Amino acid sequence: MDNKQRVKTFLQGLLADYGAETEFDDNTLLVSSGILDSQAVLRMVVFLEETFGIDLAERGFDQDDFDSLTNIMRLITP
Amino acid sequence: MARLATFTLIPQLDTYPKVVSLAQTSLGKIILLAVFSAGLSLQTRSWAHISLFIAAMTFLPQFRPVLLTIATFGSLALSNWSIVSLPASIQTQAQPATFFFKPMIVASVLILFALYYAAVRKNKNAWLAKRPVRTLVISYILLLLVATNAPLSEMQSTYTWAFLAVFGRYLWFFTYTLLDRHAKETPSLVLQSGYYFPFWGGSITPFPKGAAYLRKIEAKSPEHLAISQLKGIKLLYWAVLLGLFDKLLGQLFYGTSESGQAFLGIPFSLGIPSFQAVLHDGTAHSYPWHTNWLALVANFFDRLLWFSVWGHTIIACCRMSGYNALRNTYKPLQSTSIADFWNRFYYYFKELLVDNFFYPTFLRYFKKWPRVRLFFATFAAAGFGNVLYHFLRDIGPIAEKGFWPTLMSFRVYMFYALVLSISIGISQLFEKKRAQNISWFRKNILSPVYVVGFYCLLSIFDSPDSNLPLADHFIFLLKLFNINLS
């Protein structure tokens, strides 16, 4: 499974937990549209740390980075 | 029945296509500005110049960031540089009479921060740039410590405290600039200064957040601007209605208004004593337990209403300027958890604490223990950050009493923040996901009642009077349950 698919599968699980539609586009706004909340963003942070070893402490935190699959992929492959 | 369910007191103007189209024409813009100015004149004495700045930004949206900067500094000058508010103990000393004193202090603070910001951006790998927010806040605290202990002459003292007063007022605006340094579309620092104490008002809490956020919510087309402005008008008139309701409740609860006359000539009042009066009752038994309850609950709802009106008016002006910001207070009585209320009551203060304290802590500490990690980050924000913010909010007591005595006088607020942060932490750990089925009764009745009840009781310790010992607050708490310690 490639990185993008791994992130997409994780997001689909997250959306299912929130009772939301699990099919979405790469540019679907997941947080600013209100589908997911800040708690979900924290779960995304933990997922990226554990799966890809990304350390956001040095980079700085911007909730926009988690708003869509495209934005998240930019964190993984800058 | 369906009509009743969708009824709103203020019409949803921003959803009517014809109104949105009209609002994009010159005539429509003039009508919106006139309607808004009329409503604003009921809310603030500064309505005329605020309306003028909004009009300029409405007709020249392509220059919005530049106009915002001009409006912010113009507004500051019109208020006689009110941001330079010297502590009372310093005001008695010799004051520089020069016209340039206040603007010079403001300029010196902004220039010093600009140099710091440039150093942070230039030396990305230096220790300074690794944790620039922490360095800035610690530097400010050290400057306060030096100012309270250094043997300064009267003139030196005046300049130093004026500088520190302005620095303190700008502090959290500066931290947003530092946090936004990695953002994709950040304007130049000169334009960002237009967001520092913007002309639409606010407090030392940035309304709404920093430059990167404002850039994100800025109207990008005439249609977006029209919708943003219609939402602004709706919110303003909602604030006007809430303000009238607040005055009506004030009359019914306390029987007095600011003018000292009965509101709308209503002759009736419950005559509830003020919260300060019952809190200061101490071990005396002037008030029965049910009166203490009435005073506490009345004060809580009065404060909630006042706060909503204040925040709505600021955000309404912000929306009219073309920035479609979220409300500061959003239906707090519908909160389903303690964490939810914290998010709904004072959104931009919560965001300040989250951005400056929660995320930096969450991203660094206890990564192997998820629950401890969340709890610790919550404590860093709602506990530590909350106390620090309030301690630095007003440097008057620090200048008057000294650094440590002022810190010690914050014991009651420290207790408040400790209970608050632990409660929010627990609330977050056990918060149910939205997908889970919650009964209507639990969601709409039970949860809001227990959440509001919790915050109402906790408000005993959220007292502005730092001279009253913690024990007196507990005595009052017990008196609510008819337990008198004497």
Coordinates of C-alpha atoms in Angstrom, one line a residue:
Chain A
M1 CA 0.0 0.0 0.0
D2 CA 1.5 3.4 -0.9
N3 CA 1.7 6.3 1.5
K4 CA -1.3 8.1 0.0
Q5 CA -3.5 5.1 0.2
R6 CA -2.4 4.5 3.9
V7 CA -3.4 8.1 4.8
K8 CA -6.7 7.8 2.8
T9 CA -7.6 4.5 4.6
F10 CA -6.8 6.2 8.0
L11 CA -9.0 9.2 7.1
Q12 CA -11.8 6.9 6.0
G13 CA -11.7 5.2 9.4
L14 CA -11.7 8.6 11.1
L15 CA -14.7 9.8 9.1
A16 CA -16.6 6.5 9.9
D17 CA -16.0 7.2 13.6
Y18 CA -17.6 10.6 13.1
G19 CA -20.5 9.1 11.2
A20 CA -19.6 11.0 8.1
E21 CA -19.4 10.0 4.4
T22 CA -16.2 8.0 3.9
E23 CA -15.8 8.7 0.2
F24 CA -13.9 12.0 -0.5
D25 CA -11.7 13.8 -3.0
D26 CA -8.1 14.7 -2.5
N27 CA -9.1 18.3 -2.0
T28 CA -12.2 17.8 0.1
L29 CA -11.9 20.2 3.1
L30 CA -12.3 17.9 6.1
V31 CA -11.7 20.2 9.0
S32 CA -12.6 23.8 8.0
S33 CA -15.9 22.4 6.5
G34 CA -16.8 21.1 10.0
I35 CA -16.8 17.3 9.0
L36 CA -13.9 16.7 11.4
D37 CA -13.0 18.6 14.6
S38 CA -9.8 19.4 16.5
Q39 CA -9.9 16.1 18.3
A40 CA -9.7 14.4 14.9
V41 CA -6.7 16.6 14.0
L42 CA -4.9 15.4 17.1
R43 CA -5.5 11.8 16.0
M44 CA -4.1 12.7 12.6
V45 CA -1.0 14.2 14.2
V46 CA -0.5 10.9 16.2
F47 CA -1.0 8.8 13.1
L48 CA 1.6 10.8 11.1
E49 CA 4.1 10.6 14.0
E50 CA 3.7 6.9 14.4
T51 CA 3.4 5.9 10.8
F52 CA 5.8 8.3 9.0
G53 CA 8.0 9.5 11.9
I54 CA 7.0 13.1 11.2
D55 CA 7.9 15.5 14.0
L56 CA 5.7 18.6 13.9
A57 CA 7.3 20.2 16.9
E58 CA 10.1 21.7 15.0
R59 CA 8.1 22.6 11.9
G60 CA 5.3 24.4 13.8
F61 CA 1.6 23.5 13.8
D62 CA -0.9 24.7 11.2
Q63 CA -4.4 23.2 11.2
D64 CA -4.5 23.9 7.5
D65 CA -2.0 21.2 6.9
F66 CA -4.6 18.7 8.0
D67 CA -7.6 20.1 6.0
S68 CA -7.4 17.8 3.0
L69 CA -5.6 14.7 1.7
T70 CA -3.5 16.9 -0.6
N71 CA -2.3 19.1 2.3
I72 CA -1.5 16.0 4.5
M73 CA 0.5 14.5 1.7
R74 CA 2.6 17.7 1.5
L75 CA 3.6 17.1 5.1
I76 CA 4.7 13.5 4.2
T77 CA 6.5 14.4 1.0
P78 CA 7.4 18.1 1.2
Chain B
M1 CA -44.6 23.2 12.5
A2 CA -41.8 23.1 10.0
R3 CA -41.9 26.9 9.7
L4 CA -41.7 27.2 13.5
A5 CA -38.6 24.9 13.5
T6 CA -36.8 27.1 11.0
F7 CA -37.9 30.5 12.4
T8 CA -35.2 32.9 13.3
L9 CA -35.6 36.3 15.0
I10 CA -33.1 37.9 12.6
P11 CA -33.8 36.9 8.9
Q12 CA -31.1 34.8 7.2
L13 CA -30.3 37.7 4.7
D14 CA -27.1 36.1 3.5
T15 CA -29.1 33.1 2.1
Y16 CA -31.5 35.3 0.0
P17 CA -30.0 35.5 -3.6
K18 CA -31.7 38.8 -4.4
V19 CA -30.4 40.4 -1.3
V20 CA -26.9 39.1 -1.9
S21 CA -27.0 40.4 -5.5
L22 CA -28.3 43.9 -4.3
A23 CA -25.5 44.0 -1.7
Q24 CA -22.9 43.8 -4.5
T25 CA -24.2 47.0 -6.2
S26 CA -23.2 50.6 -5.1
L27 CA -26.7 51.3 -3.9
G28 CA -26.8 48.0 -2.0
K29 CA -23.5 48.8 -0.3
I30 CA -24.7 52.2 0.8
I31 CA -27.8 50.6 2.2
L32 CA -25.8 48.0 4.1
L33 CA -23.4 50.6 5.5
A34 CA -26.3 52.8 6.6
V35 CA -28.1 49.9 8.3
F36 CA -24.9 48.8 9.9
S37 CA -23.9 52.3 11.1
A38 CA -27.4 52.8 12.6
G39 CA -27.0 49.5 14.6
L40 CA -23.5 50.3 15.6
S41 CA -24.4 53.7 17.0
L42 CA -26.5 51.8 19.6
Q43 CA -23.5 49.8 20.6
T44 CA -20.4 52.1 20.7
R45 CA -19.5 55.7 20.8
S46 CA -16.8 55.1 18.3
W47 CA -19.4 54.1 15.7
A48 CA -18.7 57.1 13.3
H49 CA -15.1 56.5 12.6
I50 CA -15.5 52.7 12.6
S51 CA -18.3 53.1 10.0
L52 CA -16.0 55.4 7.9
F53 CA -13.2 52.9 7.8
I54 CA -15.6 50.1 6.9
A55 CA -17.0 52.2 4.1
A56 CA -13.5 52.7 2.7
M57 CA -12.8 49.0 2.8
T58 CA -16.2 48.2 1.2
F59 CA -15.7 50.4 -1.8
L60 CA -12.0 49.7 -2.2
P61 CA -11.7 46.0 -1.3
Q62 CA -8.5 45.6 -3.4
F63 CA -6.7 47.8 -0.9
R64 CA -8.2 46.1 2.2
P65 CA -4.9 45.2 4.0
V66 CA -3.5 48.7 3.5
L67 CA -6.7 50.3 4.6
L68 CA -6.9 48.1 7.6
T69 CA -3.4 49.2 8.7
I70 CA -4.4 52.9 8.1
A71 CA -7.7 52.3 10.0
T72 CA -6.0 50.6 12.9
F73 CA -3.4 53.3 13.5
G74 CA -5.9 56.1 12.7
S75 CA -8.2 54.6 15.3
L76 CA -5.3 54.4 17.8
A77 CA -4.5 58.1 17.2
L78 CA -8.1 59.1 17.5
S79 CA -8.2 57.4 20.9
N80 CA -5.2 59.5 22.0
W81 CA -3.0 56.3 21.9
S82 CA -5.0 54.7 24.6
I83 CA -2.8 51.6 24.3
V84 CA -0.2 53.6 26.2
S85 CA -1.9 53.2 29.6
L86 CA 0.5 53.8 32.4
P87 CA 0.0 51.9 35.7
A88 CA -1.7 54.2 38.2
S89 CA 1.3 54.2 40.5
I90 CA 3.5 55.6 37.7
Q91 CA 0.9 58.1 36.5
T92 CA 1.6 60.2 39.7
Q93 CA 5.2 60.7 38.6
A94 CA 6.4 63.4 36.2
Q95 CA 4.9 62.8 32.8
P96 CA 6.6 63.8 29.5
A97 CA 4.3 66.5 28.1
T98 CA 5.5 66.1 24.6
F99 CA 3.0 65.2 21.9
F100 CA 5.2 62.5 20.5
F101 CA 5.6 60.6 23.8
K102 CA 2.8 58.0 23.2
P103 CA 3.4 57.4 19.5
M104 CA 7.1 57.2 20.1
I105 CA 6.6 54.4 22.7
V106 CA 4.3 52.5 20.3
A107 CA 6.8 52.9 17.5
S108 CA 9.7 51.8 19.7
V109 CA 7.8 48.6 20.7
L110 CA 6.9 47.8 17.1
I111 CA 10.4 48.5 15.8
L112 CA 12.0 46.3 18.5
F113 CA 9.6 43.5 17.7
A114 CA 10.3 43.9 13.9
L115 CA 14.1 43.5 14.7
Y116 CA 13.3 40.4 16.7
Y117 CA 11.1 39.0 14.0
A118 CA 13.7 39.7 11.3
A119 CA 16.4 37.9 13.5
V120 CA 14.1 34.9 13.9
R121 CA 13.4 34.6 10.2
K122 CA 17.0 35.1 9.2
N123 CA 18.6 32.7 11.7
K124 CA 16.3 29.7 11.3
N125 CA 18.6 27.3 13.0
A126 CA 19.7 29.5 15.9
W127 CA 18.3 28.9 19.4
L128 CA 16.3 32.1 19.1
A129 CA 14.3 30.8 16.1
K130 CA 13.7 27.4 17.6
R131 CA 11.2 28.6 20.2
P132 CA 10.6 32.2 19.4
V133 CA 7.3 32.5 21.2
R134 CA 8.7 31.1 24.4
T135 CA 11.8 33.4 24.1
L136 CA 9.5 36.5 23.6
V137 CA 7.3 35.7 26.6
I138 CA 10.2 34.9 28.9
S139 CA 12.0 38.1 27.7
Y140 CA 8.9 40.1 28.6
I141 CA 8.7 38.6 32.1
L142 CA 12.4 39.2 32.7
L143 CA 11.9 42.9 31.7
L144 CA 9.0 43.1 34.2
L145 CA 11.3 41.6 36.9
V146 CA 14.0 44.1 36.1
A147 CA 11.6 47.1 36.0
T148 CA 10.2 46.2 39.4
N149 CA 13.6 45.8 41.0
A150 CA 15.9 48.3 39.2
P151 CA 16.6 51.7 40.9
L152 CA 15.1 53.8 38.2
S153 CA 14.7 57.6 38.3
E154 CA 11.2 59.0 37.8
M155 CA 11.7 59.7 34.1
Q156 CA 13.4 56.3 33.5
S157 CA 10.5 54.6 35.4
T158 CA 7.9 56.4 33.3
Y159 CA 9.5 55.4 30.0
T160 CA 10.2 51.8 31.1
W161 CA 6.6 51.2 32.3
A162 CA 5.1 52.9 29.3
F163 CA 7.2 50.6 27.1
L164 CA 6.2 47.5 29.1
A165 CA 2.6 48.5 29.1
V166 CA 2.5 48.7 25.3
F167 CA 4.6 45.6 24.9
G168 CA 2.2 43.7 27.1
R169 CA -0.8 44.9 25.1
Y170 CA 0.8 43.7 21.9
L171 CA 2.3 40.5 23.3
W172 CA -0.2 38.0 22.0
F173 CA -0.5 39.7 18.7
F174 CA 3.3 39.3 18.4
T175 CA 3.1 35.6 19.2
Y176 CA 0.6 35.1 16.4
T177 CA 3.0 36.8 14.0
L178 CA 5.7 34.4 15.2
L179 CA 3.4 31.4 14.9
D180 CA 2.4 32.5 11.4
R181 CA 6.0 32.7 10.2
H182 CA 5.7 29.4 8.3
A183 CA 2.3 30.1 6.9
K184 CA 1.9 30.1 3.1
E185 CA 0.5 33.5 2.6
T186 CA 1.7 35.9 5.3
P187 CA 1.7 39.6 4.5
S188 CA 4.7 41.9 5.3
L189 CA 5.2 42.9 8.9
V190 CA 4.1 46.4 8.1
L191 CA 0.7 45.2 6.9
Q192 CA 0.5 42.7 9.8
S193 CA 0.7 45.6 12.2
G194 CA -2.8 46.5 11.0
Y195 CA -4.0 43.4 12.7
Y196 CA -2.5 44.5 16.0
F197 CA -5.4 45.9 18.0
P198 CA -7.5 46.3 14.8
F199 CA -9.9 49.2 14.6
W200 CA -12.9 47.0 15.1
G201 CA -12.0 46.6 18.8
G202 CA -11.2 43.7 21.1
S203 CA -8.8 43.2 24.0
I204 CA -5.3 41.9 24.3
T205 CA -6.7 38.7 22.8
P206 CA -6.4 39.0 19.0
F207 CA -9.8 39.1 17.4
P208 CA -9.8 37.1 15.2
K209 CA -6.4 35.4 15.6
G210 CA -3.4 36.4 13.5
A211 CA -2.6 37.6 9.9
A212 CA -2.6 34.1 8.3
Y213 CA -6.0 33.3 9.7
L214 CA -7.4 36.7 8.5
R215 CA -5.9 36.1 5.1
K216 CA -7.7 32.8 5.0
I217 CA -11.1 34.2 5.9
E218 CA -10.8 37.4 3.8
A219 CA -13.6 37.8 1.2
K220 CA -12.1 36.9 -2.2
S221 CA -15.0 38.1 -4.4
P222 CA -17.8 40.7 -4.4
E223 CA -20.2 37.9 -3.6
H224 CA -18.2 36.7 -0.6
L225 CA -17.9 40.3 0.6
A226 CA -21.7 40.7 0.3
I227 CA -22.3 37.5 2.3
S228 CA -19.8 38.4 4.9
Q229 CA -21.3 41.9 5.3
L230 CA -24.9 40.5 5.5
K231 CA -23.7 38.1 8.2
G232 CA -22.1 41.1 10.0
I233 CA -25.4 43.0 10.0
K234 CA -27.3 39.9 11.3
L235 CA -24.8 39.5 14.1
L236 CA -24.8 43.2 15.0
Y237 CA -28.6 43.3 15.3
W238 CA -28.5 40.1 17.3
A239 CA -26.1 41.8 19.6
V240 CA -28.4 44.8 19.8
L241 CA -31.3 42.5 20.8
L242 CA -29.2 40.6 23.3
G243 CA -28.0 43.9 24.8
L244 CA -31.6 45.0 25.3
F245 CA -32.4 41.6 26.9
D246 CA -29.4 42.0 29.1
K247 CA -30.6 45.4 30.2
L248 CA -34.1 44.0 30.8
L249 CA -32.7 41.2 33.0
G250 CA -30.5 43.7 34.8
Q251 CA -33.7 45.7 35.6
L252 CA -35.5 42.5 36.8
F253 CA -32.6 41.2 38.7
Y254 CA -31.0 44.2 40.3
G255 CA -33.4 47.1 39.6
T256 CA -30.8 49.5 38.4
S257 CA -29.3 50.5 35.1
E258 CA -26.1 52.5 34.2
S259 CA -28.2 55.7 34.1
G260 CA -29.6 54.9 37.5
Q261 CA -33.1 54.9 36.1
A262 CA -35.5 52.0 35.7
F263 CA -35.1 50.3 32.3
L264 CA -38.2 51.1 30.1
G265 CA -39.8 52.5 33.3
I266 CA -40.4 48.9 34.7
P267 CA -41.2 49.4 38.3
F268 CA -40.6 45.8 39.3
S269 CA -37.3 44.2 40.5
L270 CA -36.3 41.1 42.4
G271 CA -33.7 43.2 44.2
I272 CA -31.0 40.5 44.0
P273 CA -27.7 41.7 45.6
S274 CA -24.6 41.9 43.4
F275 CA -22.3 38.9 43.4
Q276 CA -19.5 41.0 44.8
A277 CA -21.8 41.9 47.8
V278 CA -22.6 38.3 48.6
L279 CA -19.1 37.1 48.1
H280 CA -17.7 39.8 50.5
D281 CA -20.3 38.8 53.0
G282 CA -17.7 36.5 54.5
T283 CA -18.7 34.8 57.7
A284 CA -21.6 37.2 58.3
H285 CA -25.1 36.0 57.6
S286 CA -26.6 39.0 55.9
Y287 CA -27.9 36.9 53.0
P288 CA -29.8 33.6 53.2
W289 CA -28.5 30.7 51.1
H290 CA -31.2 31.1 48.4
T291 CA -30.2 34.7 47.9
N292 CA -26.6 33.6 47.4
W293 CA -27.7 31.2 44.7
L294 CA -29.8 33.9 43.0
A295 CA -26.8 36.4 43.1
L296 CA -24.5 33.7 41.7
V297 CA -26.8 32.6 38.9
A298 CA -27.9 36.1 38.0
N299 CA -24.2 37.2 37.8
F300 CA -23.3 34.2 35.7
F301 CA -26.0 34.8 33.1
D302 CA -25.5 38.6 33.1
R303 CA -21.8 38.0 32.4
L304 CA -22.6 35.5 29.7
L305 CA -25.0 38.0 28.0
W306 CA -22.6 40.9 28.3
F307 CA -19.8 38.9 26.9
S308 CA -21.9 37.7 23.9
V309 CA -22.9 41.3 23.1
W310 CA -19.3 42.5 23.3
G311 CA -17.9 39.7 21.1
H312 CA -20.7 39.8 18.6
T313 CA -20.2 43.6 18.1
I314 CA -16.5 43.2 17.4
I315 CA -17.0 40.2 15.0
A316 CA -19.8 42.1 13.3
C317 CA -17.4 44.9 12.5
C318 CA -14.8 42.4 11.4
R319 CA -17.3 40.7 9.0
M320 CA -18.4 44.1 7.6
S321 CA -14.7 44.8 6.8
G322 CA -14.6 41.7 4.7
Y323 CA -13.3 39.1 7.1
N324 CA -15.8 36.4 7.6
A325 CA -14.7 35.4 11.1
L326 CA -16.4 32.9 13.4
R327 CA -18.3 34.2 16.3
N328 CA -16.5 34.6 19.6
T329 CA -19.4 33.2 21.6
Y330 CA -21.6 30.6 20.0
K331 CA -24.6 29.1 21.8
P332 CA -22.8 28.3 25.1
L333 CA -26.1 27.1 26.7
Q334 CA -26.2 24.2 24.1
S335 CA -22.8 22.9 25.3
T336 CA -22.8 19.1 25.8
S337 CA -19.5 18.9 27.7
I338 CA -17.2 21.0 29.8
A339 CA -14.7 21.1 27.0
D340 CA -17.5 22.1 24.6
F341 CA -18.5 25.1 26.7
W342 CA -14.9 26.2 26.9
N343 CA -14.8 26.2 23.1
R344 CA -18.1 28.1 22.7
F345 CA -17.8 30.8 25.4
Y346 CA -14.7 32.7 24.5
Y347 CA -13.5 31.2 21.3
Y348 CA -10.6 33.5 20.4
F349 CA -9.1 33.3 23.9
K350 CA -9.4 29.5 23.8
E351 CA -7.7 29.6 20.3
L352 CA -4.9 31.8 21.7
L353 CA -4.2 29.3 24.5
V354 CA -4.5 26.4 22.1
D355 CA -2.1 27.9 19.5
N356 CA 0.4 29.2 22.0
F357 CA 0.4 26.5 24.7
F358 CA -1.6 23.4 23.7
Y359 CA -0.1 22.5 20.4
P360 CA 3.5 23.3 21.3
T361 CA 3.1 21.0 24.4
F362 CA 1.2 18.3 22.6
L363 CA 3.7 18.1 19.9
R364 CA 6.7 17.8 22.3
Y365 CA 5.9 15.9 25.4
F366 CA 4.6 12.5 26.5
K367 CA 4.3 11.1 23.0
K368 CA 4.4 7.6 24.3
W369 CA 1.4 8.1 26.6
P370 CA -1.6 9.4 24.6
R371 CA -3.9 10.1 27.5
V372 CA -1.2 11.8 29.6
R373 CA -0.1 13.7 26.5
L374 CA -3.6 15.2 25.9
F375 CA -4.1 15.9 29.6
F376 CA -0.8 17.6 30.0
A377 CA -1.2 19.8 26.9
T378 CA -4.7 20.8 28.1
F379 CA -3.2 21.7 31.5
A380 CA -0.5 23.8 29.7
A381 CA -3.2 25.7 27.9
A382 CA -6.2 26.0 30.2
G383 CA -4.1 26.0 33.4
F384 CA -0.7 27.5 33.0
G385 CA -1.4 29.6 29.9
N386 CA -4.6 30.9 31.3
V387 CA -2.9 32.1 34.5
L388 CA 0.0 33.6 32.6
Y389 CA -2.3 35.5 30.3
H390 CA -4.3 37.0 33.2
F391 CA -1.1 37.7 35.2
L392 CA 0.4 39.7 32.3
R393 CA -2.9 41.3 31.2
D394 CA -2.7 44.2 33.6
I395 CA 0.8 45.2 34.8
G396 CA -0.6 47.9 37.1
P397 CA -0.5 45.7 40.2
I398 CA 3.0 44.5 39.3
A399 CA 4.2 48.1 39.1
E400 CA 2.5 49.0 42.3
K401 CA 3.0 45.9 44.5
G402 CA 6.0 44.2 42.9
F403 CA 6.3 41.0 40.8
W404 CA 6.1 38.3 43.5
P405 CA 3.3 39.8 45.7
T406 CA 1.2 40.2 42.5
L407 CA 1.9 36.6 41.6
M408 CA 0.9 35.5 45.1
S409 CA -2.4 37.5 44.8
F410 CA -3.3 35.2 41.9
R411 CA -3.8 32.2 44.1
V412 CA -7.5 32.2 43.7
Y413 CA -7.2 32.4 40.0
M414 CA -4.6 29.7 40.0
F415 CA -7.0 27.4 41.8
Y416 CA -9.7 28.3 39.3
A417 CA -7.4 27.5 36.4
L418 CA -6.3 24.3 38.0
V419 CA -9.9 23.0 38.5
L420 CA -10.8 24.2 35.0
S421 CA -7.9 22.5 33.2
I422 CA -8.4 19.2 35.1
S423 CA -12.1 19.3 34.3
I424 CA -11.5 20.1 30.6
G425 CA -8.9 17.4 30.5
I426 CA -11.2 14.8 32.0
S427 CA -14.0 16.0 29.7
Q428 CA -11.8 15.5 26.6
L429 CA -10.7 12.1 27.7
F430 CA -14.2 10.8 28.1
E431 CA -15.9 12.9 25.3
K432 CA -18.2 10.8 23.2
K433 CA -17.7 11.0 19.5
R434 CA -20.4 12.8 17.6
A435 CA -21.4 9.6 15.8
Q436 CA -22.5 7.9 18.9
N437 CA -26.2 8.1 19.7
I438 CA -27.1 10.4 22.5
S439 CA -30.7 10.7 23.6
W440 CA -32.5 14.1 22.9
F441 CA -33.1 14.6 26.6
R442 CA -29.4 14.0 27.5
K443 CA -28.1 16.2 24.6
N444 CA -30.5 19.1 25.0
I445 CA -31.4 19.1 28.7
L446 CA -29.2 17.0 31.0
S447 CA -25.8 17.8 29.5
P448 CA -26.3 21.6 29.2
V449 CA -27.7 21.8 32.7
Y450 CA -24.7 20.0 34.3
V451 CA -22.2 21.9 32.2
V452 CA -23.7 25.3 32.9
G453 CA -24.1 24.3 36.5
F454 CA -20.4 23.4 36.7
Y455 CA -19.3 26.7 35.2
C456 CA -21.7 28.7 37.3
L457 CA -20.2 27.2 40.5
L458 CA -16.7 27.6 39.2
S459 CA -17.3 31.3 38.5
I460 CA -17.1 31.8 42.3
F461 CA -13.3 31.5 41.9
D462 CA -13.1 33.4 38.6
S463 CA -13.3 36.5 40.7
P464 CA -11.7 39.8 39.6
D465 CA -11.0 40.6 43.2
S466 CA -7.6 39.2 44.0
N467 CA -7.6 40.7 47.5
L468 CA -10.1 38.2 48.8
P469 CA -8.5 35.1 50.1
L470 CA -9.2 31.6 48.7
A471 CA -10.8 30.6 52.0
D472 CA -13.5 33.3 51.6
H473 CA -14.5 31.8 48.3
F474 CA -14.8 28.4 49.8
I475 CA -16.9 29.9 52.7
F476 CA -19.2 31.3 50.0
L477 CA -19.4 28.0 48.2
L478 CA -20.5 26.2 51.5
K479 CA -23.0 28.9 52.2
L480 CA -24.8 28.1 49.0
F481 CA -25.6 24.7 50.6
N482 CA -26.6 26.4 53.8
I483 CA -23.4 25.4 55.6
N484 CA -22.1 28.4 57.6
L485 CA -18.6 28.3 59.0
S486 CA -18.5 30.6 62.0

